[in-house]
Coordinates of C-alpha atoms and ligand atoms in Angstrom, one line a residue:
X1 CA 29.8 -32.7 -24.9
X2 CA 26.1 -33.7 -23.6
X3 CA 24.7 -37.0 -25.6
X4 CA 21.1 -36.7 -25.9
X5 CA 19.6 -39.7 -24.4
X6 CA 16.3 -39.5 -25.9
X7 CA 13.5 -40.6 -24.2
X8 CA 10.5 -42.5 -25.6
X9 CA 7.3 -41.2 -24.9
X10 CA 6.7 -44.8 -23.9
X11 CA 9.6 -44.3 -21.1
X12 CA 8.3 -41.8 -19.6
X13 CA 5.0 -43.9 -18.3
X14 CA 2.6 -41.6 -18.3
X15 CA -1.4 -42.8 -18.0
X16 CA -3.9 -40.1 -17.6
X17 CA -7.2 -40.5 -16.0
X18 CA -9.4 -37.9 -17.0
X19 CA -12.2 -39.2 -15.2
X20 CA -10.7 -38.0 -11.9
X21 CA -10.3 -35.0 -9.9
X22 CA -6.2 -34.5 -10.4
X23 CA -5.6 -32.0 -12.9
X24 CA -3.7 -33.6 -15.9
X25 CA -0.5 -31.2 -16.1
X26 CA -0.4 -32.7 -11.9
X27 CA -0.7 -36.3 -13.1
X28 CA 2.3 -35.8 -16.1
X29 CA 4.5 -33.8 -13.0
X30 CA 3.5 -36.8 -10.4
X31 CA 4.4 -39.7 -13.2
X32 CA 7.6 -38.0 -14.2
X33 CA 8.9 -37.2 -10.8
X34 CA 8.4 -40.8 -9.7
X35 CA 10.2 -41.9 -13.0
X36 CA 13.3 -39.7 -11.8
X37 CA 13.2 -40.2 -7.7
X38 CA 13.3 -43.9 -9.1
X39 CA 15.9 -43.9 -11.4
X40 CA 14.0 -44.7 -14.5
X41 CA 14.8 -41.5 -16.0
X42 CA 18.4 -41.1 -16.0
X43 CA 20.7 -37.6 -15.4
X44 CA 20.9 -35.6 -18.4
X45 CA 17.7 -37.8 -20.7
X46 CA 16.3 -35.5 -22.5
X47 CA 12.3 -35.5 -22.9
X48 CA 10.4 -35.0 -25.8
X49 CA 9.3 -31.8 -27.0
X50 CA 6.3 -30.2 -25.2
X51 CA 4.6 -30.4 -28.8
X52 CA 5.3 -34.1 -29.4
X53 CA 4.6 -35.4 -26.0
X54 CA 1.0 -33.0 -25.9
X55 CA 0.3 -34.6 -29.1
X56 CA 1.2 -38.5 -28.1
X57 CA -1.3 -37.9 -24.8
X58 CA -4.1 -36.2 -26.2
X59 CA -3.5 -32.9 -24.0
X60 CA -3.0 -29.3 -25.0
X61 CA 0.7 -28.2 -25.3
X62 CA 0.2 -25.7 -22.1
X63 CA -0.9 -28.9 -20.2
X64 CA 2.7 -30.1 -20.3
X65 CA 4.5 -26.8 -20.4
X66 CA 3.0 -26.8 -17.1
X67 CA 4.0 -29.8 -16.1
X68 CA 7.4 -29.4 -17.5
X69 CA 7.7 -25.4 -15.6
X70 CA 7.0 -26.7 -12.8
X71 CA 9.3 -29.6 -12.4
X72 CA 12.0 -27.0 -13.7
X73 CA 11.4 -24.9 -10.8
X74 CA 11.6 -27.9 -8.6
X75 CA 15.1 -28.6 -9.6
X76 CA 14.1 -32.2 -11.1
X77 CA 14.5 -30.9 -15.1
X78 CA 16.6 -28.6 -16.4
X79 CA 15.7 -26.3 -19.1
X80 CA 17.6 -24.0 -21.9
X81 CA 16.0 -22.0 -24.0
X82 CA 16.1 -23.3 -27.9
X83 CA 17.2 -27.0 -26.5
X84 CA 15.8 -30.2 -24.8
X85 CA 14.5 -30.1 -21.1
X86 CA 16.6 -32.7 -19.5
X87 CA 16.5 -34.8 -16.4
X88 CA 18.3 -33.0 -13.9
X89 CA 21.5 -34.1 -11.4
X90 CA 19.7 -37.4 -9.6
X91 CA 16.8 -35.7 -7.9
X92 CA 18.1 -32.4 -8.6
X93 CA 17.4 -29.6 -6.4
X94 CA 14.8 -31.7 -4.6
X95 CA 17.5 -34.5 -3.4
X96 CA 20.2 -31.6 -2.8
X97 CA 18.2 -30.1 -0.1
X98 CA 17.6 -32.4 3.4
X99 CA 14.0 -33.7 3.8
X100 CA 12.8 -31.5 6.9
X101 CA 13.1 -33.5 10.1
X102 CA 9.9 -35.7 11.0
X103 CA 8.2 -34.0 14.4
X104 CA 6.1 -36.7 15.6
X105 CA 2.5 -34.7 14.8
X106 CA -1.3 -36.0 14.7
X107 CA -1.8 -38.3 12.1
X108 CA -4.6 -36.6 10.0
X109 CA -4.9 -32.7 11.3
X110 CA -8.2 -30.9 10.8
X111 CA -6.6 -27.9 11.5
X112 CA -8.7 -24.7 10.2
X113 CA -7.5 -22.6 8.0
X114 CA -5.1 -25.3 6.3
X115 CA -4.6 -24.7 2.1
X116 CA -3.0 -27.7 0.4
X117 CA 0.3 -26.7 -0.1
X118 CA 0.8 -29.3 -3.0
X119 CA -1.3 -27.0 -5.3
X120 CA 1.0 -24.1 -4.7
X121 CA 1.4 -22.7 -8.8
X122 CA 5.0 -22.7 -8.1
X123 CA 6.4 -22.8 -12.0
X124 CA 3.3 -19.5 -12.4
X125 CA 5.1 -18.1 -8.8
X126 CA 8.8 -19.3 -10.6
X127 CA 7.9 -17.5 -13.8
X128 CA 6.5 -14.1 -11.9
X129 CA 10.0 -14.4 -9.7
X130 CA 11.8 -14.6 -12.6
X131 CA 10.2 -11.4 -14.6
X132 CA 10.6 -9.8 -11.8
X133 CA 14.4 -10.4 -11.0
X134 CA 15.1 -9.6 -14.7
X135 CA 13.2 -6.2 -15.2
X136 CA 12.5 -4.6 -12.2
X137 CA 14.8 -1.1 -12.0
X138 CA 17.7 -1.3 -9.4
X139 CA 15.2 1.1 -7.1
X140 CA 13.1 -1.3 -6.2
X141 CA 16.0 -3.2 -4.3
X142 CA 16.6 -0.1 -1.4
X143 CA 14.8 0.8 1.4
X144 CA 11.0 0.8 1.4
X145 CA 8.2 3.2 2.6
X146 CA 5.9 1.8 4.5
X147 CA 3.0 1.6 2.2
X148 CA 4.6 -0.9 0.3
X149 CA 5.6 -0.8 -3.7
X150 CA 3.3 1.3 -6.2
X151 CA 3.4 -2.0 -8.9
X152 CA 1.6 -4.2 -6.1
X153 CA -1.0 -1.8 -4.6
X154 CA -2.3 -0.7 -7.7
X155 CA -2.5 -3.9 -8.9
X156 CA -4.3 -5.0 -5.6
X157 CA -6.6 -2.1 -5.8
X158 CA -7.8 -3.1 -9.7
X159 CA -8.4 -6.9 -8.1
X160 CA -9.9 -5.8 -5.0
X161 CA -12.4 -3.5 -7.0
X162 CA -13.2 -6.4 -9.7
X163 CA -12.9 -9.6 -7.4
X164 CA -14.3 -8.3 -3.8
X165 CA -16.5 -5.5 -4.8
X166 CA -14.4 -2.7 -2.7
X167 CA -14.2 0.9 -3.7
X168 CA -10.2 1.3 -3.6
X169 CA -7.8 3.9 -4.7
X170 CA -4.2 2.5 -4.6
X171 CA -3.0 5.7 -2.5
X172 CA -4.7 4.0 0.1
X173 CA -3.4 0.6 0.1
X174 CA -0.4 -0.7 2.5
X175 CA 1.1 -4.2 2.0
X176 CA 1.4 -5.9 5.4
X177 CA 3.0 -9.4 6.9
X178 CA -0.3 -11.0 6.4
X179 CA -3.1 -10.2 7.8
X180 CA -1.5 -10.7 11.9
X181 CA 0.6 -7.9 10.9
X182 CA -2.4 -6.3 9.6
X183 CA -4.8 -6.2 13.0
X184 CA -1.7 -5.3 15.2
X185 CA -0.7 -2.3 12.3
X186 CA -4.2 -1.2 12.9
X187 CA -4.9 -1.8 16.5
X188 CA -1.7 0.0 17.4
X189 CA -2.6 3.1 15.3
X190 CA -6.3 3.1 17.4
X191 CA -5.2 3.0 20.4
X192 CA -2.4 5.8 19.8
X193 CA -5.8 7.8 18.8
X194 CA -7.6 7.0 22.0
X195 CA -9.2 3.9 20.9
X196 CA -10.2 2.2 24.2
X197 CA -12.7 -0.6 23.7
X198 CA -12.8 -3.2 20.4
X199 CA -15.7 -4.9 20.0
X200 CA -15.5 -8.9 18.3
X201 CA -17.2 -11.7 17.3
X202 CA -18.3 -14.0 19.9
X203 CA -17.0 -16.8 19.1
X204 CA -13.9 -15.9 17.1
X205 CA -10.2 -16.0 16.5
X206 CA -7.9 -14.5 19.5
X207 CA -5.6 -12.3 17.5
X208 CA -7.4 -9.5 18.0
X209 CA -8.1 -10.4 21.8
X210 CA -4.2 -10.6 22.4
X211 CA -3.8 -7.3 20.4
X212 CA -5.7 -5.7 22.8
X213 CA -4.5 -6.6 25.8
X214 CA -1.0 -5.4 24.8
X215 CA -2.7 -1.7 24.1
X216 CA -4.7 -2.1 27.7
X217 CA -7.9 -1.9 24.8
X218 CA -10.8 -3.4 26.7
X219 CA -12.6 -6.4 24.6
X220 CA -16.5 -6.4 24.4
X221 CA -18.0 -9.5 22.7
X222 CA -20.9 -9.5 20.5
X223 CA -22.7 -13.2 20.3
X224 CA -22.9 -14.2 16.9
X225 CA -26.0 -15.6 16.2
X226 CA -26.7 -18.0 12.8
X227 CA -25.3 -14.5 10.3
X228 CA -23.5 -12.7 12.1
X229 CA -23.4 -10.0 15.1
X230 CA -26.4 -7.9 15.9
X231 CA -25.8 -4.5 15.0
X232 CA -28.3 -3.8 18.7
X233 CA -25.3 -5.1 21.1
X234 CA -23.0 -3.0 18.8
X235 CA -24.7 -0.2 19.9
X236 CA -24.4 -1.5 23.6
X237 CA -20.9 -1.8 23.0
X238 CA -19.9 1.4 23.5
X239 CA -16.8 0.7 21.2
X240 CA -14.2 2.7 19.7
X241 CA -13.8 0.2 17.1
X242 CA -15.4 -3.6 15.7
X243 CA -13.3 -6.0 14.3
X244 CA -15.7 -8.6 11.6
X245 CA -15.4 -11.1 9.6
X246 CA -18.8 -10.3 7.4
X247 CA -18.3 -12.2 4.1
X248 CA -17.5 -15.7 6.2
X249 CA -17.6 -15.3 9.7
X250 CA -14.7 -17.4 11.6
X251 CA -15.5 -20.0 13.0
X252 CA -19.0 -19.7 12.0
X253 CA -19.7 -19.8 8.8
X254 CA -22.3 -16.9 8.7
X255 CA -22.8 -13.8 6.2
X256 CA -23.7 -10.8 7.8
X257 CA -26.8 -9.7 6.0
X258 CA -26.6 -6.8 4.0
X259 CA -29.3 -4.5 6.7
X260 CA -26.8 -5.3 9.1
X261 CA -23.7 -4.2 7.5
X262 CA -25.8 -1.1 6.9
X263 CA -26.5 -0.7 10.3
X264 CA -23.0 -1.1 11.0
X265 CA -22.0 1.4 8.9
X266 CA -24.6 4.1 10.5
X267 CA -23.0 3.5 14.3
X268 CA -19.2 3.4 13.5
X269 CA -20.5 7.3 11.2
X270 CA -22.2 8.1 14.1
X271 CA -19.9 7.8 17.1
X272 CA -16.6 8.0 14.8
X273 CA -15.7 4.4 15.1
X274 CA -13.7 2.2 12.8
X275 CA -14.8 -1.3 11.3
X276 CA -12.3 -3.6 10.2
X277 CA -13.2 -5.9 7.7
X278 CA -10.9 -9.4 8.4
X279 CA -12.1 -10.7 4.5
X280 CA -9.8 -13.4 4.9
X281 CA -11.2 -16.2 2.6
X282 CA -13.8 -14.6 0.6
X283 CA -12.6 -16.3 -2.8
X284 CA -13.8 -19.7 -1.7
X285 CA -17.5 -19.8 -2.2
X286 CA -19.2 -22.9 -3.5
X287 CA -22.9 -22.6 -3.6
X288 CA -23.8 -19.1 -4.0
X289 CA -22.0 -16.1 -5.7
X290 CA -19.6 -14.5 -4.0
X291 CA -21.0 -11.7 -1.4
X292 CA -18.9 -8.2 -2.0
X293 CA -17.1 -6.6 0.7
X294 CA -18.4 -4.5 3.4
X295 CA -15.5 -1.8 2.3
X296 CA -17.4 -1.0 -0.8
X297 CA -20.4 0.2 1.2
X298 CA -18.0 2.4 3.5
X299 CA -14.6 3.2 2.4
X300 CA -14.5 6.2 5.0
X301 CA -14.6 4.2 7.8
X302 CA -14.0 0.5 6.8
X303 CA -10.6 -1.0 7.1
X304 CA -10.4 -4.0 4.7
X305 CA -8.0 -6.4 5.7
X306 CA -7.0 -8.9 3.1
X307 CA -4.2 -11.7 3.1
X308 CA -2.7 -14.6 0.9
X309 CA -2.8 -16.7 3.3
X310 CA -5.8 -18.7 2.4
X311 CA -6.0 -18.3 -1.3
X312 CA -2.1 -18.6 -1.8
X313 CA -0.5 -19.8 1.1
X314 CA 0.5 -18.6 4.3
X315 CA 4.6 -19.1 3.9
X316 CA 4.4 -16.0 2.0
X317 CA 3.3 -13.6 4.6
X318 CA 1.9 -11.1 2.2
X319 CA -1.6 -9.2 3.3
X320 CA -2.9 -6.0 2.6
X321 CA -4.9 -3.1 4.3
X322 CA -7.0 -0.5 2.6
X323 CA -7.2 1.8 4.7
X324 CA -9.8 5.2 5.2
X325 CA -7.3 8.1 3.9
X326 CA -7.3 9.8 6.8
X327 CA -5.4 6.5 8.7
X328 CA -3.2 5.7 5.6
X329 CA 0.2 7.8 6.6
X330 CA -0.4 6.6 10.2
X331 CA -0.3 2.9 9.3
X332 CA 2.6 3.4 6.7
X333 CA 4.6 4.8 9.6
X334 CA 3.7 2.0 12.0
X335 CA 4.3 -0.4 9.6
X336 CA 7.7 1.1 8.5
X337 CA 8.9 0.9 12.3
X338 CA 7.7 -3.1 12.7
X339 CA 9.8 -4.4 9.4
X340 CA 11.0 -1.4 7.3
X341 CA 8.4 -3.0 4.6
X342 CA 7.2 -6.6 3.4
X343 CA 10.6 -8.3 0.9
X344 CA 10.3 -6.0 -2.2
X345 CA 10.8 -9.3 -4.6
X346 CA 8.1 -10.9 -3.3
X347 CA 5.6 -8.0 -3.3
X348 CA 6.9 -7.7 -7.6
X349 CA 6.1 -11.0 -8.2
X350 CA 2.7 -10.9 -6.6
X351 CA 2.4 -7.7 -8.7
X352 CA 3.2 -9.6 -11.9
X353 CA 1.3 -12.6 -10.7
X354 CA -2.1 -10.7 -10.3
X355 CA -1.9 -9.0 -13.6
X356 CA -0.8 -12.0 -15.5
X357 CA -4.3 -13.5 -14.0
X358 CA -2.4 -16.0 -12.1
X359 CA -4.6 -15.7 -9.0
X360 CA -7.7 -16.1 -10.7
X361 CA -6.4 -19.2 -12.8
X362 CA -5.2 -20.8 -9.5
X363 CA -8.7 -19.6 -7.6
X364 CA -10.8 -21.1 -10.4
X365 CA -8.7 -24.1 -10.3
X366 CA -9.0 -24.8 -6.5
X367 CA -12.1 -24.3 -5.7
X368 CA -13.3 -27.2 -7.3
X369 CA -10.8 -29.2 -4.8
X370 CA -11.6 -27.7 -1.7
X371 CA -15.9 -28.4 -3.1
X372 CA -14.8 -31.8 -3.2
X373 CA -12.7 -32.4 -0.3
X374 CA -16.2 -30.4 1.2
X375 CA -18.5 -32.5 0.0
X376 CA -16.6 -35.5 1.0
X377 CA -16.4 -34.6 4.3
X378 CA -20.0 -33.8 4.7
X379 CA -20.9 -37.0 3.4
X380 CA -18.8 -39.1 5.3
X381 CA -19.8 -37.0 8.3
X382 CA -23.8 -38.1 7.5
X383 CA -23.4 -41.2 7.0
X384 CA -21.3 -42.0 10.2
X385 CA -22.3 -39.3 12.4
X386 CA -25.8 -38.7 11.7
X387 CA -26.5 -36.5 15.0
X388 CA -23.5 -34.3 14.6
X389 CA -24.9 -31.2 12.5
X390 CA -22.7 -29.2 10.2
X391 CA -23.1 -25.3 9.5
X392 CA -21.3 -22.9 7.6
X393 CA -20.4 -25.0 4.8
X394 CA -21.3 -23.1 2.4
X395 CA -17.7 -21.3 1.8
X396 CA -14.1 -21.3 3.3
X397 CA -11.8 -24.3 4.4
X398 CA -13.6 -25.7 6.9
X399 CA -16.9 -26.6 8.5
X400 CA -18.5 -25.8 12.4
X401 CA -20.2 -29.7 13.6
X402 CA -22.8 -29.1 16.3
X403 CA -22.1 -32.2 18.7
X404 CA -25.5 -34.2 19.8
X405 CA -27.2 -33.2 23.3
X406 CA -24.8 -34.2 26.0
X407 CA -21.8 -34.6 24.0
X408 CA -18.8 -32.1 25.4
X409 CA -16.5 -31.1 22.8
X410 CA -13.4 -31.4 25.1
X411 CA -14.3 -35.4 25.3
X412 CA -14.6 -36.2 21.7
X413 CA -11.3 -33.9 21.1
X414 CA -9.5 -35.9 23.7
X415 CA -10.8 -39.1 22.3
X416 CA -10.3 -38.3 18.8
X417 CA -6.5 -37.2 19.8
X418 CA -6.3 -40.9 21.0
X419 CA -6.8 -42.1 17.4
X420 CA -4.3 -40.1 16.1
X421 CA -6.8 -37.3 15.0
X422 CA -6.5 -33.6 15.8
X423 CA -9.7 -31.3 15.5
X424 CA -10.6 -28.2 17.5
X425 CA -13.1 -27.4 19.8
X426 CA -15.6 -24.3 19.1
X427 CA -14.9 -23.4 23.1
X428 CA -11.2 -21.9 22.9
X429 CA -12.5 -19.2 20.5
X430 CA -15.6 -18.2 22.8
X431 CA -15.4 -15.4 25.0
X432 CA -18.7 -15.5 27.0
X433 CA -18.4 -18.9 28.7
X434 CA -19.6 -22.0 27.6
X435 CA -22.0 -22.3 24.6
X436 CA -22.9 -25.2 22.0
X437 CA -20.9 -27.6 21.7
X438 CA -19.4 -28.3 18.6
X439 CA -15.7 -29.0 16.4
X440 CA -13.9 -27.2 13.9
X441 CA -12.9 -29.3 11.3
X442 CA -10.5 -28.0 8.3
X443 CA -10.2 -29.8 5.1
X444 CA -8.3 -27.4 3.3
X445 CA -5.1 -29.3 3.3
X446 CA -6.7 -33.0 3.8
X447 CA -6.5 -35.3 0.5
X448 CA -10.8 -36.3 0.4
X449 CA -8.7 -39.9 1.4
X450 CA -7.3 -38.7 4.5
X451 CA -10.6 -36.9 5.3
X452 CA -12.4 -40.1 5.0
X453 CA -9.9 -41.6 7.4
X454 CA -9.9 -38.9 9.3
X455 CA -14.0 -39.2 9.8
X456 CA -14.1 -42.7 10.6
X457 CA -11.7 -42.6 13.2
X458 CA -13.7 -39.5 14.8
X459 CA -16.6 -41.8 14.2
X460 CA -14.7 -44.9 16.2
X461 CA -13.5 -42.5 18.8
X462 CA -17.2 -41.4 19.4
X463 CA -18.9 -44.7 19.3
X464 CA -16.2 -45.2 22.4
X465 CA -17.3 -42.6 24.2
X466 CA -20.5 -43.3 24.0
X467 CA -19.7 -47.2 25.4
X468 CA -17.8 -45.5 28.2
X469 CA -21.2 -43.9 29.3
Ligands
LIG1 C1 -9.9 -15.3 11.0 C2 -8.6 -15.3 10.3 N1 -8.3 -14.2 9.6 C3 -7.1 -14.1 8.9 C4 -6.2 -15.1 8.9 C5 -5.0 -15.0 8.1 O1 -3.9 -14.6 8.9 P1 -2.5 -14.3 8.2 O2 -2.7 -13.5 7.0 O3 -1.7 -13.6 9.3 O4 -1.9 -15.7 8.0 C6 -6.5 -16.3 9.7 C7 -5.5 -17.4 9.7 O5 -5.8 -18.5 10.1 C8 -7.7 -16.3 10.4 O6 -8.1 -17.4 11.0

């Protein structure tokens, strides 16, 4: 038989600081965890009631139902319905599965496009899984079609419409591997069509770039200017089809104003062309209301191109298309010959976890993080790197600095790598040649700590660069 080895409140050291930026059901998780990793809390203790230890901190019950859920699903408690949660096997789960090996990596990476992978609602994502695995009809588990399964893409459709502004009917929505799987889905089916020329943002990502190549699609680049592309060189262009990011341009920063979607719209009607929308962090805006999608002005010729990768995390490789009708069984076939569909579990429990409201709860709970770890790296950045000027900070996971007159961004890169700090130059993602010089910093997955490191050693790399001069 199982003794119950209660456990005091007291035991359990918890201190909450609800002056700080950690959320408290984080700062329960963090103090029990340590409390079991160091042996404090013994195999099989059993913890007070959710009720009785809400009650002894001063925190709503779903505060430590959260914290408890999530340690659960972490293998660290064990939990059975109608009894105590207990302290699971010595580190549960967590010790039963090898650390991953250490690869000797920068010390503090601004990579772009970085989420903090800490904050991923995994007892919400547990719970969703677990829903899923109980109810869903046997069906679901054979083969797929290629648009992907009806519980997801209406569900996607009813967010897309609320959260993004789009004009979507579910028929016409196809679950990809993210939003790479998306472009080369989409690129493929153009170029089968005749497609021969894409059109992109000067400077942006190469995905696109490399997609075209492998159909022999010629690549025309528009400069982006402080918003966005001019909708004149489109017309130049003489493309078959544009590829934008309009709500947040990468690397940018920009929003496409709403005459030049409009313009947009008129050449791709006029000469039969397709837009794709890349909308790939719209949720993170932080001071001014979200700007709705292009899609919603166009659905007959706008592909929107969605992913979790930014507001979730990337390790899922979910994304989504919504796709002009006429394209839709096209795309579902080329989809079904790449993968034979997206894992049918983990497109249910995104279902289940956008109609529970998960997304938005964890949406409106990070953006706050990603403001501050924002605002902390602007003000670090003024106040030791007065001349470097920031833009596009107004959204997104990371910021564009314009380097000082004379500065080349390959010098402070290399310099900066020298202090154990990686960052990226704006210069990989231009097409055109040279043009300002200037870093990509992303702070998405950078404690505001590490960023503060991370800005004084750029600081100390530059100040030696300079000396060198
Ligand atoms: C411009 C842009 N769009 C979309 C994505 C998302 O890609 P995926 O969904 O394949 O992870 C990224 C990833 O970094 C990106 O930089």
């Amino acid at each position: 038989m199982n003794t119950v080895n209660s456990t005091l409140v007291d035991d359990l050291l918890v201190e909450l600081d609800r002056t700080g930026a950690t959320p408290l059901h984080r700062q329960i998780e963090a103090a029990l965890r340590d409390g079991i990793r160091a042996g404090r809390l013994r195999h099989g203790a059993s913890l007070p009631s959710s009720r009785r230890l809400a009650t002894e901190l001063g925190v709503s019950r779903g505060v430590v139902v959260e914290a408890y859920d999530q340690l659960v699903a972490e293998g660290y408690l064990t939990s059975t319905p109608g009894s105590y949660t207990r302290v699971a096997a010595v580190g549960g789960q967590a010790a039963a599965v090898p650390p991953p090996p250490q690869t000797a990596g920068p010390h503090i990476d601004f990579g772009y496009g970085r989420i903090d992978p800490a904050s991923f609602p995994r007892a919400a994502w547990l719970r969703s899984l677990r829903r899923v695995l109980t109810d869903a009809p046997h069906s679901r588990l054979n083969y797929l079609d290629g648009y992907g399964l009806p519980e997801l893409r209406t569900a996607l459709a009813d967010y897309l419409d609320r959260v993004r502004g789009t004009s979507t009917d579910s028929s016409q929505v196809l679950i990809t591997s993210g939003y790479g799987q998306a472009a080369a889905l989409i690129i493929g089916v153009l170029a089968g069509r005749g497609a021969r020329r894409v059109a992109v943002e000067d400077p942006s990502t190469d995905d696109v770039r490399l997609l075209a190549h492998l159909h022999g699609l010629d690549v025309v680049p528009l400069p982006v200017t402080g918003e966005g592309i001019d909708p004149a060189a489109l017309e130049r262009a003489d493309a078959d089809l544009v590829v934008l990011t309009p709500s947040h341009q990468w690397p940018l920063g920009g929003v496409l104003p709403a005459r030049a979607r409009r313009e947009v719209v008129r050449w791709a009607r006029a000469r039969g062309a397709v837009v794709v929308e890349d909308d790939y962090d719209a949720e993170f805006r932080y001071d001014r209301a979200p700007i709705g999608a292009m899609q919603g002005l166009a659905p007959d010729v706008v592909v929107y191109a969605g992913s979790l990768s930014k507001i979730l995390a990337p390790g899922l490789r979910l994304g989504w298309l919504v796709v002009p009708a006429h394209l839709a069984d096209a795309v579902a076939e080329a989809k079904l010959l790449a993968d034979r569909g997206s894992p049918a579990i983990e497109q249910l429990a995104f279902a289940d976890f956008l109609v529970r409201g998960e997304l938005d709860r964890h949406l409106r709970r990070m953006r706050p993080v990603y403001r501050r770890r924002r605002d902390v790296l602007l003000a670090r950045l003024a106040e030791s790197l007065p001349g470097f000027e920031p833009t596009g900070v107004a959204a997104g996971l990371h910021v564009v600095v314009w380097l000082p007159d004379g500065m080349r961004e390959d010098d402070v890169v290399a310099a900066v790598a020298g202090h154990g700090v990686r960052v990226a130059g704006v210069g990989p993602y231009r097409l055109a040649g040279p043009g300002r010089q200037g870093l990509i910093l992303g702070y998405g997955g950078l404690s505001e700590g590490r960023i503060t490191e991370g800005v004084a050693a750029l600081a100390a790399a530059v100040r030696a660069l300079r000396q060198r001069r």
